[in-house]
Amino acid sequence: MKTAKLSDIVSLCARRGFVFPSCQIYGGLASIWDYGPLGAVLKKNIKDAWWKTYVEFRNDILAVDTSLIMNEEVFAASGHLSGFNDTLLECKQCRRRFKIEHLEEVEEGVYKCPECASLIDTKNNPVRQFNLMLKTHLGVVENSLQTAYLRPETAQGMFVNFANVLNTTHKKLPFGIAQIGKSFRNEVTTKSFIFRTREFEQMEIEFFVQPGKAPEFYEYWKQERMRWYVEEIGINEENLKFREHAKEELAHYAKACVDVEYNFSFGWKELEGIASRGDFDLSRHAEFSGKDLRYYDDRKKERFFPYVIEPSAGVDRTFLAVLNDAYCEEEVNGRKRVVLKLNKKIAPYKIAVFPLLKNRPEIVELAKKIYEDLKYTRKVVYDDTAAIGKLYRRQDEIGTPFCITVDVDSLSDGKVTVRDRDTMQQQRVSIGGLKEYFQDKF
Ligand code: ATP
């Protein structure tokens, strides 16, 4: 499958207002990004597609929205304080630091610097452990400050609320807790645009099952999450694959783990990890908090820790994959056309309305009236700030599935031209029939 160049995506995002460097007027902040008017909507549409599928349309998954700043104890229990590290090596020549697994080992213990090509010998350059969590302090009085952390994943908020959710909803196994929210990691390697950032968003489910049922639900979530990428947000199946983790890659408590990978121009990369985590999380939080977090099975009259299957997806990486997948360059009448063939469900704008001649008040008025009539059905935009060719090009580049043009004939025959983004075919549709026409199309 052809895959778009990252530079084309970055430039489209800046040109059309999808993504901007954070604090850009002050020179930006490394690996932190802001989403602009179109990016914010596209991102929300991706999150909504996930939320609808797993929270709204199911009875066995409950939502939470937990805090970003969390108690230090949480991360002592989860293992993040001691083990959430990158192994770093610094190049003495260019002073850049790299994750050791990203370096080429030229001979035992000697690595090549990808920045300046000097050799880094681990005998003279110590390998360091670097914790990825962002630390902060709460309180106002210097000597009574409490150390806290910005969460590195949304997952812990769900584990620490397991008993609260269970006691207030009386759910029976199997059931899940889900949330969408920001996470923070002080990443060392920070290239590839929004693929790896220090502030990002996750869509995570902790799905609790009877211990014996874990293999069955692990398989279920693998298939279900792959289905979601293809059917719910329209990513091409050929650009997605599973990468099962080898035994030595697994965390000591994990029973199995698989990544869903996307075929980016910079290689097959992880969009999501699906892990069978056993009872590690609940048993550790029970041990560290001293609270009983076991589930009571009233049929068998026994208490136990449920096993967990965790599908953990990145919003920003999905956003990048969606743009990659939709990006097309085509030649039309000897000119290049850039078009985002986004799935209609997640396209930021669904319909654009233009007057063909903006110096004809009757045409402008009719176009605005059509916009007003349609605006409560789905996201519609009115634009008369350029000539028609340019207006079409703009909407193609941001992936608007349909454009409506009001022309002189519309004033007499009551019809407008509807243009399809992908086929560029134009059709005359009566103004009175537009709502029904789009009902059908969407
Ligand atoms: P990687 O190996 O790429 O660092 P990970 O295996 O550490 O990722 P997980 O901890 O499994 O990632 O997090 C689940 C998902 O959250 C990832 O699949 C990814 O989509 C997203 N994610 C994790 N770290 C980042 C980041 N720094 N920037 C953007 N998204 C991220």
Short mmCIF file of C-alpha atoms and ligand atoms in Angstrom, two decimals:
data_model
loop_
_atom_site.label_atom_id
_atom_site.label_comp_id
_atom_site.label_asym_id
_atom_site.label_seq_id
_atom_site.Cartn_x
_atom_site.Cartn_y
_atom_site.Cartn_z
CA MET A 1 0.00 0.00 0.00
CA LYS A 2 1.30 3.49 -0.83
CA THR A 3 1.88 5.58 2.24
CA ALA A 4 2.17 9.38 2.41
CA LYS A 5 5.44 11.13 3.23
CA LEU A 6 5.53 12.57 6.74
CA SER A 7 6.76 15.92 5.36
CA ASP A 8 3.61 16.21 3.21
CA ILE A 9 1.39 15.55 6.22
CA VAL A 10 3.29 18.03 8.41
CA SER A 11 3.02 20.72 5.76
CA LEU A 12 -0.70 20.07 5.16
CA CYS A 13 -1.33 20.23 8.92
CA ALA A 14 0.38 23.61 9.22
CA ARG A 15 -1.11 25.03 5.99
CA ARG A 16 -4.71 24.09 6.75
CA GLY A 17 -4.78 24.46 10.53
CA PHE A 18 -4.75 20.89 11.80
CA VAL A 19 -1.68 21.01 14.05
CA PHE A 20 0.61 23.82 15.26
CA PRO A 21 3.75 23.70 17.42
CA SER A 22 2.77 24.50 21.01
CA CYS A 23 3.57 28.09 22.10
CA GLN A 24 4.76 28.76 18.55
CA ILE A 25 5.14 32.54 18.93
CA TYR A 26 7.67 31.84 21.72
CA GLY A 27 9.66 29.36 19.67
CA GLY A 28 7.64 26.25 20.53
CA LEU A 29 8.14 23.58 23.16
CA ALA A 30 9.94 20.40 22.13
CA SER A 31 7.57 17.58 21.20
CA ILE A 32 4.42 19.26 22.37
CA TRP A 33 1.78 20.28 19.84
CA ASP A 34 -1.49 22.18 19.64
CA TYR A 35 -4.45 21.15 17.51
CA GLY A 36 -5.93 23.93 15.35
CA PRO A 37 -9.53 24.47 14.21
CA LEU A 38 -9.66 21.42 11.93
CA GLY A 39 -7.36 19.23 14.01
CA ALA A 40 -9.47 19.78 17.12
CA VAL A 41 -12.59 18.62 15.28
CA LEU A 42 -10.92 15.64 13.60
CA LYS A 43 -9.44 14.55 16.90
CA LYS A 44 -12.81 14.86 18.62
CA ASN A 45 -14.47 12.85 15.86
CA ILE A 46 -11.93 10.02 16.35
CA LYS A 47 -12.52 10.05 20.11
CA ASP A 48 -16.30 10.16 19.58
CA ALA A 49 -16.11 7.12 17.27
CA TRP A 50 -14.29 5.20 20.03
CA TRP A 51 -16.59 6.47 22.79
CA LYS A 52 -19.74 5.58 20.83
CA THR A 53 -18.49 2.09 20.04
CA TYR A 54 -17.35 1.17 23.55
CA VAL A 55 -19.18 3.38 26.04
CA GLU A 56 -22.42 4.48 24.41
CA PHE A 57 -23.36 1.36 22.46
CA ARG A 58 -22.42 -1.21 25.11
CA ASN A 59 -23.81 -2.16 28.45
CA ASP A 60 -20.67 -3.86 29.78
CA ILE A 61 -18.24 -0.92 29.72
CA LEU A 62 -18.45 2.05 32.09
CA ALA A 63 -16.75 5.39 31.66
CA VAL A 64 -14.66 7.33 34.15
CA ASP A 65 -12.76 10.61 33.91
CA THR A 66 -9.96 10.52 36.44
CA SER A 67 -7.37 13.09 37.48
CA LEU A 68 -4.19 13.80 35.52
CA ILE A 69 -2.20 14.52 38.67
CA MET A 70 -1.84 11.49 40.88
CA ASN A 71 -0.51 10.44 44.24
CA GLU A 72 3.11 9.18 44.28
CA GLU A 73 1.96 5.93 45.97
CA VAL A 74 -0.02 4.98 42.86
CA PHE A 75 3.17 4.79 40.84
CA ALA A 76 5.10 2.99 43.55
CA ALA A 77 2.41 0.28 43.32
CA SER A 78 2.19 0.26 39.52
CA GLY A 79 5.95 -0.07 39.17
CA HIS A 80 6.36 3.19 37.23
CA LEU A 81 8.58 4.81 39.88
CA SER A 82 11.16 2.07 39.73
CA GLY A 83 10.75 0.69 36.24
CA PHE A 84 9.36 3.27 33.81
CA ASN A 85 12.76 4.14 32.45
CA ASP A 86 14.56 4.67 29.19
CA THR A 87 18.16 3.53 28.97
CA LEU A 88 20.15 6.49 27.71
CA LEU A 89 23.51 7.05 26.16
CA GLU A 90 25.00 10.49 25.58
CA CYS A 91 27.26 11.33 22.64
CA LYS A 92 30.25 13.28 23.99
CA GLN A 93 30.73 14.98 20.62
CA CYS A 94 27.32 16.49 19.90
CA ARG A 95 25.90 16.20 23.45
CA ARG A 96 22.70 14.55 22.20
CA ARG A 97 21.14 11.74 24.21
CA PHE A 98 19.67 8.61 22.66
CA LYS A 99 17.69 5.60 23.75
CA ILE A 100 20.16 2.75 23.53
CA GLU A 101 17.78 0.49 21.61
CA HIS A 102 17.58 3.07 18.83
CA LEU A 103 21.36 3.04 18.24
CA GLU A 104 23.34 0.89 15.86
CA GLU A 105 25.86 -1.26 17.73
CA VAL A 106 29.02 -1.36 15.60
CA GLU A 107 30.93 -3.66 17.97
CA GLU A 108 30.20 -4.91 21.47
CA GLY A 109 29.43 -1.91 23.69
CA VAL A 110 30.21 0.63 20.95
CA TYR A 111 27.40 2.53 19.23
CA LYS A 112 27.24 4.95 16.32
CA CYS A 113 25.78 8.40 16.98
CA PRO A 114 22.90 8.93 14.51
CA GLU A 115 23.39 12.72 14.74
CA CYS A 116 27.15 13.24 14.16
CA ALA A 117 28.31 9.67 13.34
CA SER A 118 30.97 9.58 16.12
CA LEU A 119 31.43 6.34 17.99
CA ILE A 120 30.03 6.16 21.52
CA ASP A 121 31.89 3.62 23.66
CA THR A 122 29.92 2.53 26.74
CA LYS A 123 33.24 2.13 28.62
CA ASN A 124 33.72 5.94 28.64
CA ASN A 125 30.08 6.96 28.34
CA PRO A 126 27.98 5.56 31.15
CA VAL A 127 24.59 4.11 30.30
CA ARG A 128 21.99 5.93 32.40
CA GLN A 129 18.47 5.16 33.50
CA PHE A 130 16.06 8.02 32.94
CA ASN A 131 12.56 7.97 34.46
CA LEU A 132 9.93 9.15 31.97
CA MET A 133 7.41 10.50 34.45
CA LEU A 134 6.83 14.23 34.94
CA LYS A 135 7.09 15.14 38.58
CA THR A 136 5.40 18.07 40.28
CA HIS A 137 4.81 19.37 43.80
CA LEU A 138 1.50 20.27 45.40
CA GLY A 139 0.91 22.74 48.21
CA VAL A 140 2.16 26.21 49.02
CA VAL A 141 4.43 25.83 52.02
CA GLU A 142 8.01 24.99 50.98
CA ASN A 143 8.63 22.29 53.59
CA SER A 144 5.26 20.60 53.32
CA LEU A 145 5.12 20.15 49.57
CA GLN A 146 3.72 16.85 48.42
CA THR A 147 5.34 15.10 45.47
CA ALA A 148 2.86 14.11 42.77
CA TYR A 149 3.12 12.96 39.17
CA LEU A 150 1.38 13.69 35.91
CA ARG A 151 0.04 10.30 34.91
CA PRO A 152 2.04 8.49 32.20
CA GLU A 153 -1.06 6.50 31.18
CA THR A 154 -4.77 6.80 31.92
CA ALA A 155 -4.86 3.17 33.10
CA GLN A 156 -3.93 3.73 36.74
CA GLY A 157 -6.93 6.04 37.24
CA MET A 158 -9.15 3.10 36.35
CA PHE A 159 -7.39 0.57 38.58
CA VAL A 160 -7.45 2.82 41.63
CA ASN A 161 -11.19 3.37 41.08
CA PHE A 162 -12.00 -0.31 40.56
CA ALA A 163 -13.73 -0.70 43.93
CA ASN A 164 -15.58 2.63 43.57
CA VAL A 165 -16.98 1.60 40.20
CA LEU A 166 -17.85 -1.88 41.35
CA ASN A 167 -19.57 -0.71 44.54
CA THR A 168 -21.63 1.95 42.82
CA THR A 169 -22.67 0.02 39.71
CA HIS A 170 -22.83 -3.61 40.94
CA LYS A 171 -21.45 -4.90 37.66
CA LYS A 172 -20.75 -8.59 37.21
CA LEU A 173 -17.73 -9.97 35.36
CA PRO A 174 -16.89 -9.57 32.58
CA PHE A 175 -17.05 -5.77 32.46
CA GLY A 176 -14.81 -2.90 31.50
CA ILE A 177 -13.85 0.59 32.65
CA ALA A 178 -12.95 3.05 29.92
CA GLN A 179 -11.56 6.52 29.65
CA ILE A 180 -10.13 9.00 27.21
CA GLY A 181 -7.63 11.51 28.49
CA LYS A 182 -4.23 13.12 28.49
CA SER A 183 -1.05 11.37 29.57
CA PHE A 184 2.46 12.70 29.94
CA ARG A 185 5.89 11.18 29.37
CA ASN A 186 9.21 12.96 29.29
CA GLU A 187 10.20 11.12 26.11
CA VAL A 188 13.82 11.10 25.03
CA THR A 189 13.33 10.38 21.36
CA THR A 190 10.98 13.01 20.10
CA LYS A 191 10.96 12.96 16.32
CA SER A 192 8.13 11.97 13.94
CA PHE A 193 5.78 14.91 14.54
CA ILE A 194 2.81 13.91 16.72
CA PHE A 195 3.76 10.21 16.74
CA ARG A 196 5.80 10.49 19.93
CA THR A 197 5.10 13.51 22.11
CA ARG A 198 5.50 14.48 25.73
CA GLU A 199 1.83 15.29 26.19
CA PHE A 200 -0.62 13.02 24.37
CA GLU A 201 -4.04 11.51 24.64
CA GLN A 202 -5.04 7.89 25.17
CA MET A 203 -8.23 5.87 24.76
CA GLU A 204 -7.98 2.97 27.18
CA ILE A 205 -10.17 0.14 28.41
CA GLU A 206 -9.45 -2.09 31.39
CA PHE A 207 -11.61 -5.14 30.78
CA PHE A 208 -12.00 -7.35 33.88
CA VAL A 209 -12.68 -11.06 33.40
CA GLN A 210 -12.73 -14.35 35.29
CA PRO A 211 -9.08 -15.54 35.35
CA GLY A 212 -9.83 -18.62 33.22
CA LYS A 213 -11.44 -16.47 30.52
CA ALA A 214 -8.45 -14.18 29.88
CA PRO A 215 -7.15 -15.96 26.71
CA GLU A 216 -10.63 -15.87 25.15
CA PHE A 217 -11.10 -12.11 25.83
CA TYR A 218 -7.56 -11.30 24.73
CA GLU A 219 -8.40 -12.82 21.34
CA TYR A 220 -11.76 -11.02 21.30
CA TRP A 221 -10.18 -7.59 21.94
CA LYS A 222 -7.52 -8.12 19.27
CA GLN A 223 -10.16 -8.76 16.63
CA GLU A 224 -12.51 -6.07 17.91
CA ARG A 225 -9.89 -3.34 17.96
CA MET A 226 -8.70 -4.21 14.44
CA ARG A 227 -12.32 -4.11 13.29
CA TRP A 228 -12.73 -0.64 14.81
CA TYR A 229 -9.80 0.86 12.89
CA VAL A 230 -11.10 -0.53 9.61
CA GLU A 231 -14.88 -0.26 9.93
CA GLU A 232 -15.45 2.63 12.30
CA ILE A 233 -12.80 5.12 11.16
CA GLY A 234 -12.01 3.77 7.71
CA ILE A 235 -8.27 2.94 7.87
CA ASN A 236 -7.19 0.70 5.02
CA GLU A 237 -6.84 -2.89 6.25
CA GLU A 238 -3.64 -3.41 4.27
CA ASN A 239 -1.94 -0.64 6.24
CA LEU A 240 -2.61 -2.36 9.59
CA LYS A 241 -1.10 -5.45 11.15
CA PHE A 242 -0.56 -7.15 14.49
CA ARG A 243 2.87 -7.57 16.06
CA GLU A 244 2.77 -10.15 18.82
CA HIS A 245 5.39 -9.49 21.53
CA ALA A 246 8.04 -12.15 22.02
CA LYS A 247 8.32 -13.75 25.51
CA GLU A 248 11.47 -11.75 26.40
CA GLU A 249 9.72 -8.47 25.47
CA LEU A 250 6.83 -9.04 27.91
CA ALA A 251 6.68 -7.38 31.32
CA HIS A 252 7.17 -10.09 33.99
CA TYR A 253 3.48 -10.09 34.94
CA ALA A 254 2.08 -9.96 31.38
CA LYS A 255 0.65 -13.13 29.88
CA ALA A 256 0.56 -11.83 26.31
CA CYS A 257 0.79 -8.53 24.44
CA VAL A 258 0.21 -7.51 20.86
CA ASP A 259 0.65 -4.18 19.10
CA VAL A 260 -1.62 -2.92 16.36
CA GLU A 261 0.80 -1.34 13.91
CA TYR A 262 0.29 1.10 11.05
CA ASN A 263 2.36 1.31 7.89
CA PHE A 264 3.82 4.85 8.25
CA SER A 265 6.37 6.19 5.76
CA PHE A 266 8.93 5.85 8.60
CA GLY A 267 8.09 2.16 9.11
CA TRP A 268 5.47 -0.08 10.73
CA LYS A 269 4.81 1.57 14.11
CA GLU A 270 2.58 0.97 17.12
CA LEU A 271 -0.86 2.59 17.29
CA GLU A 272 -2.11 0.52 20.17
CA GLY A 273 -1.00 -2.12 22.64
CA ILE A 274 -3.39 -4.88 23.73
CA ALA A 275 -2.14 -6.66 26.82
CA SER A 276 -3.28 -9.54 28.95
CA ARG A 277 -2.10 -8.23 32.33
CA GLY A 278 -3.21 -10.99 34.70
CA ASP A 279 -4.11 -9.66 38.16
CA PHE A 280 -0.92 -7.62 38.54
CA ASP A 281 -2.50 -4.14 38.76
CA LEU A 282 -5.33 -4.86 41.20
CA SER A 283 -3.22 -7.07 43.46
CA ARG A 284 -0.42 -4.47 43.64
CA HIS A 285 -2.84 -1.63 44.46
CA ALA A 286 -4.48 -3.83 47.08
CA GLU A 287 -1.08 -4.55 48.61
CA PHE A 288 0.12 -0.92 48.60
CA SER A 289 -3.17 0.69 49.67
CA GLY A 290 -4.17 -1.96 52.18
CA LYS A 291 -7.68 -2.01 50.65
CA ASP A 292 -9.42 -5.17 49.55
CA LEU A 293 -9.79 -4.85 45.78
CA ARG A 294 -10.98 -8.39 45.17
CA TYR A 295 -14.20 -9.16 43.33
CA TYR A 296 -16.85 -11.18 45.13
CA ASP A 297 -18.44 -13.92 43.08
CA ASP A 298 -21.76 -14.48 44.84
CA ARG A 299 -22.54 -17.66 42.90
CA LYS A 300 -19.31 -19.39 43.87
CA LYS A 301 -19.11 -17.51 47.18
CA GLU A 302 -15.47 -16.61 46.68
CA ARG A 303 -13.28 -13.51 46.44
CA PHE A 304 -10.54 -13.14 43.84
CA PHE A 305 -8.70 -10.59 41.71
CA PRO A 306 -10.14 -10.52 38.19
CA TYR A 307 -7.70 -10.71 35.27
CA VAL A 308 -7.38 -7.71 33.00
CA ILE A 309 -7.25 -7.30 29.23
CA GLU A 310 -6.14 -3.79 28.31
CA PRO A 311 -6.60 -2.33 24.83
CA SER A 312 -4.64 0.93 25.02
CA ALA A 313 -4.72 3.23 22.00
CA GLY A 314 -3.14 6.61 21.29
CA VAL A 315 -5.43 9.36 19.97
CA ASP A 316 -2.60 11.36 18.38
CA ARG A 317 -1.10 8.33 16.67
CA THR A 318 -4.51 7.33 15.34
CA PHE A 319 -4.94 10.92 14.09
CA LEU A 320 -1.61 10.68 12.24
CA ALA A 321 -2.50 7.27 10.78
CA VAL A 322 -5.89 8.60 9.64
CA LEU A 323 -4.25 11.54 7.84
CA ASN A 324 -1.60 9.27 6.31
CA ASP A 325 -4.20 6.89 5.09
CA ALA A 326 -6.44 9.56 3.59
CA TYR A 327 -3.73 11.67 1.92
CA CYS A 328 -3.74 11.44 -1.90
CA GLU A 329 -2.10 13.41 -4.66
CA GLU A 330 -3.85 13.18 -8.02
CA GLU A 331 -3.36 14.82 -11.39
CA VAL A 332 -6.42 16.63 -12.67
CA ASN A 333 -6.22 18.45 -16.02
CA GLY A 334 -2.43 18.64 -15.73
CA ARG A 335 -2.52 20.05 -12.19
CA LYS A 336 -1.79 18.41 -8.87
CA ARG A 337 -4.80 17.91 -6.59
CA VAL A 338 -4.20 17.12 -2.92
CA VAL A 339 -7.19 15.40 -1.40
CA LEU A 340 -7.85 13.86 2.00
CA LYS A 341 -10.13 10.89 1.39
CA LEU A 342 -11.27 10.80 5.00
CA ASN A 343 -14.04 8.52 6.12
CA LYS A 344 -17.25 10.61 6.12
CA LYS A 345 -17.88 9.83 9.80
CA ILE A 346 -14.71 11.55 10.96
CA ALA A 347 -14.19 14.30 8.34
CA PRO A 348 -14.12 17.66 10.22
CA TYR A 349 -16.55 19.32 7.81
CA LYS A 350 -19.19 17.24 6.08
CA ILE A 351 -20.53 19.80 3.57
CA ALA A 352 -19.27 23.16 2.26
CA VAL A 353 -21.58 25.73 0.63
CA PHE A 354 -20.28 28.32 -1.88
CA PRO A 355 -21.87 31.03 -4.01
CA LEU A 356 -20.40 30.82 -7.54
CA LEU A 357 -20.42 34.61 -7.88
CA LYS A 358 -20.00 36.58 -4.70
CA ASN A 359 -20.82 39.91 -6.36
CA ARG A 360 -24.40 38.72 -7.00
CA PRO A 361 -26.29 39.38 -3.72
CA GLU A 362 -29.19 37.03 -4.65
CA ILE A 363 -26.75 34.13 -5.11
CA VAL A 364 -24.91 34.90 -1.85
CA GLU A 365 -28.21 35.17 -0.01
CA LEU A 366 -29.46 31.84 -1.35
CA ALA A 367 -26.15 30.11 -0.49
CA LYS A 368 -26.32 31.48 3.07
CA LYS A 369 -29.92 30.33 3.36
CA ILE A 370 -28.94 26.81 2.30
CA TYR A 371 -26.17 26.87 4.91
CA GLU A 372 -28.69 27.98 7.57
CA ASP A 373 -31.12 25.22 6.54
CA LEU A 374 -28.50 22.48 6.73
CA LYS A 375 -26.38 23.58 9.68
CA TYR A 376 -28.26 21.63 12.34
CA THR A 377 -28.06 18.34 10.41
CA ARG A 378 -24.26 17.90 10.49
CA LYS A 379 -21.15 20.13 10.38
CA VAL A 380 -21.60 22.48 7.40
CA VAL A 381 -19.37 25.41 6.48
CA TYR A 382 -20.10 28.47 4.32
CA ASP A 383 -17.21 30.01 2.38
CA ASP A 384 -17.06 32.83 -0.15
CA THR A 385 -13.53 34.06 0.47
CA ALA A 386 -12.00 32.93 -2.85
CA ALA A 387 -12.81 31.95 -6.43
CA ILE A 388 -14.60 28.62 -6.89
CA GLY A 389 -11.49 26.66 -8.02
CA LYS A 390 -9.64 27.67 -4.90
CA LEU A 391 -12.63 26.93 -2.67
CA TYR A 392 -12.83 23.38 -4.05
CA ARG A 393 -9.06 22.89 -3.56
CA ARG A 394 -9.34 24.00 0.08
CA GLN A 395 -12.17 21.60 0.85
CA ASP A 396 -10.43 18.73 -0.97
CA GLU A 397 -7.33 19.27 1.15
CA ILE A 398 -9.26 19.16 4.40
CA GLY A 399 -11.34 16.17 3.35
CA THR A 400 -14.86 17.69 3.08
CA PRO A 401 -16.92 14.95 1.38
CA PHE A 402 -19.39 17.26 -0.43
CA CYS A 403 -19.44 20.83 -1.79
CA ILE A 404 -22.60 22.67 -2.82
CA THR A 405 -22.33 25.47 -5.37
CA VAL A 406 -25.11 27.99 -5.89
CA ASP A 407 -25.07 29.57 -9.36
CA VAL A 408 -27.21 31.83 -11.57
CA ASP A 409 -29.39 28.91 -12.69
CA SER A 410 -30.15 28.04 -9.07
CA LEU A 411 -32.16 31.28 -8.87
CA SER A 412 -34.54 30.09 -11.57
CA ASP A 413 -34.52 26.26 -11.43
CA GLY A 414 -34.17 25.88 -7.64
CA LYS A 415 -31.27 23.43 -8.05
CA VAL A 416 -27.64 23.48 -6.92
CA THR A 417 -24.52 21.58 -7.94
CA VAL A 418 -23.31 18.98 -5.46
CA ARG A 419 -19.72 17.82 -6.03
CA ASP A 420 -18.36 14.58 -4.61
CA ARG A 421 -14.84 14.93 -3.14
CA ASP A 422 -13.53 11.55 -4.29
CA THR A 423 -15.04 11.15 -7.76
CA MET A 424 -15.29 14.92 -8.45
CA GLN A 425 -18.59 14.13 -10.16
CA GLN A 426 -21.17 16.88 -10.07
CA GLN A 427 -24.88 16.41 -9.76
CA ARG A 428 -27.79 18.89 -9.86
CA VAL A 429 -29.95 18.47 -6.80
CA SER A 430 -33.10 20.42 -5.94
CA ILE A 431 -32.67 22.71 -2.93
CA GLY A 432 -35.76 21.27 -1.27
CA GLY A 433 -34.35 17.75 -1.59
CA LEU A 434 -30.88 18.45 -0.12
CA LYS A 435 -31.62 17.16 3.39
CA GLU A 436 -32.89 13.86 2.08
CA TYR A 437 -30.03 13.63 -0.44
CA PHE A 438 -27.41 13.98 2.32
CA GLN A 439 -29.32 11.74 4.71
CA ASP A 440 -28.82 9.09 2.10
CA LYS A 441 -25.15 9.94 1.46
CA PHE A 442 -24.17 9.90 5.14
P1 ATP B 1 6.22 3.17 22.46
O1 ATP B 1 6.86 1.79 22.53
O2 ATP B 1 5.98 3.65 21.06
O3 ATP B 1 6.89 4.17 23.32
P2 ATP B 1 4.47 2.20 24.44
O4 ATP B 1 4.45 0.72 24.15
O5 ATP B 1 5.30 2.70 25.56
O6 ATP B 1 4.78 3.01 23.09
P3 ATP B 1 1.94 2.15 25.72
O7 ATP B 1 2.48 2.39 27.05
O8 ATP B 1 1.50 0.75 25.36
O9 ATP B 1 2.98 2.67 24.63
O10 ATP B 1 0.77 3.19 25.47
C1 ATP B 1 -0.39 2.87 24.70
C2 ATP B 1 -0.52 3.78 23.51
O11 ATP B 1 -0.40 5.16 23.91
C3 ATP B 1 0.55 3.60 22.45
O12 ATP B 1 0.24 2.52 21.59
C4 ATP B 1 0.50 4.93 21.74
O13 ATP B 1 -0.53 4.96 20.78
C5 ATP B 1 0.19 5.90 22.84
N1 ATP B 1 1.44 6.54 23.28
C6 ATP B 1 2.31 6.10 24.21
N2 ATP B 1 3.33 6.96 24.35
C7 ATP B 1 3.09 7.98 23.49
C8 ATP B 1 3.77 9.19 23.17
N3 ATP B 1 4.89 9.53 23.79
N4 ATP B 1 3.24 10.01 22.25
C9 ATP B 1 2.08 9.69 21.63
N5 ATP B 1 1.39 8.57 21.89
C10 ATP B 1 1.88 7.72 22.80
#
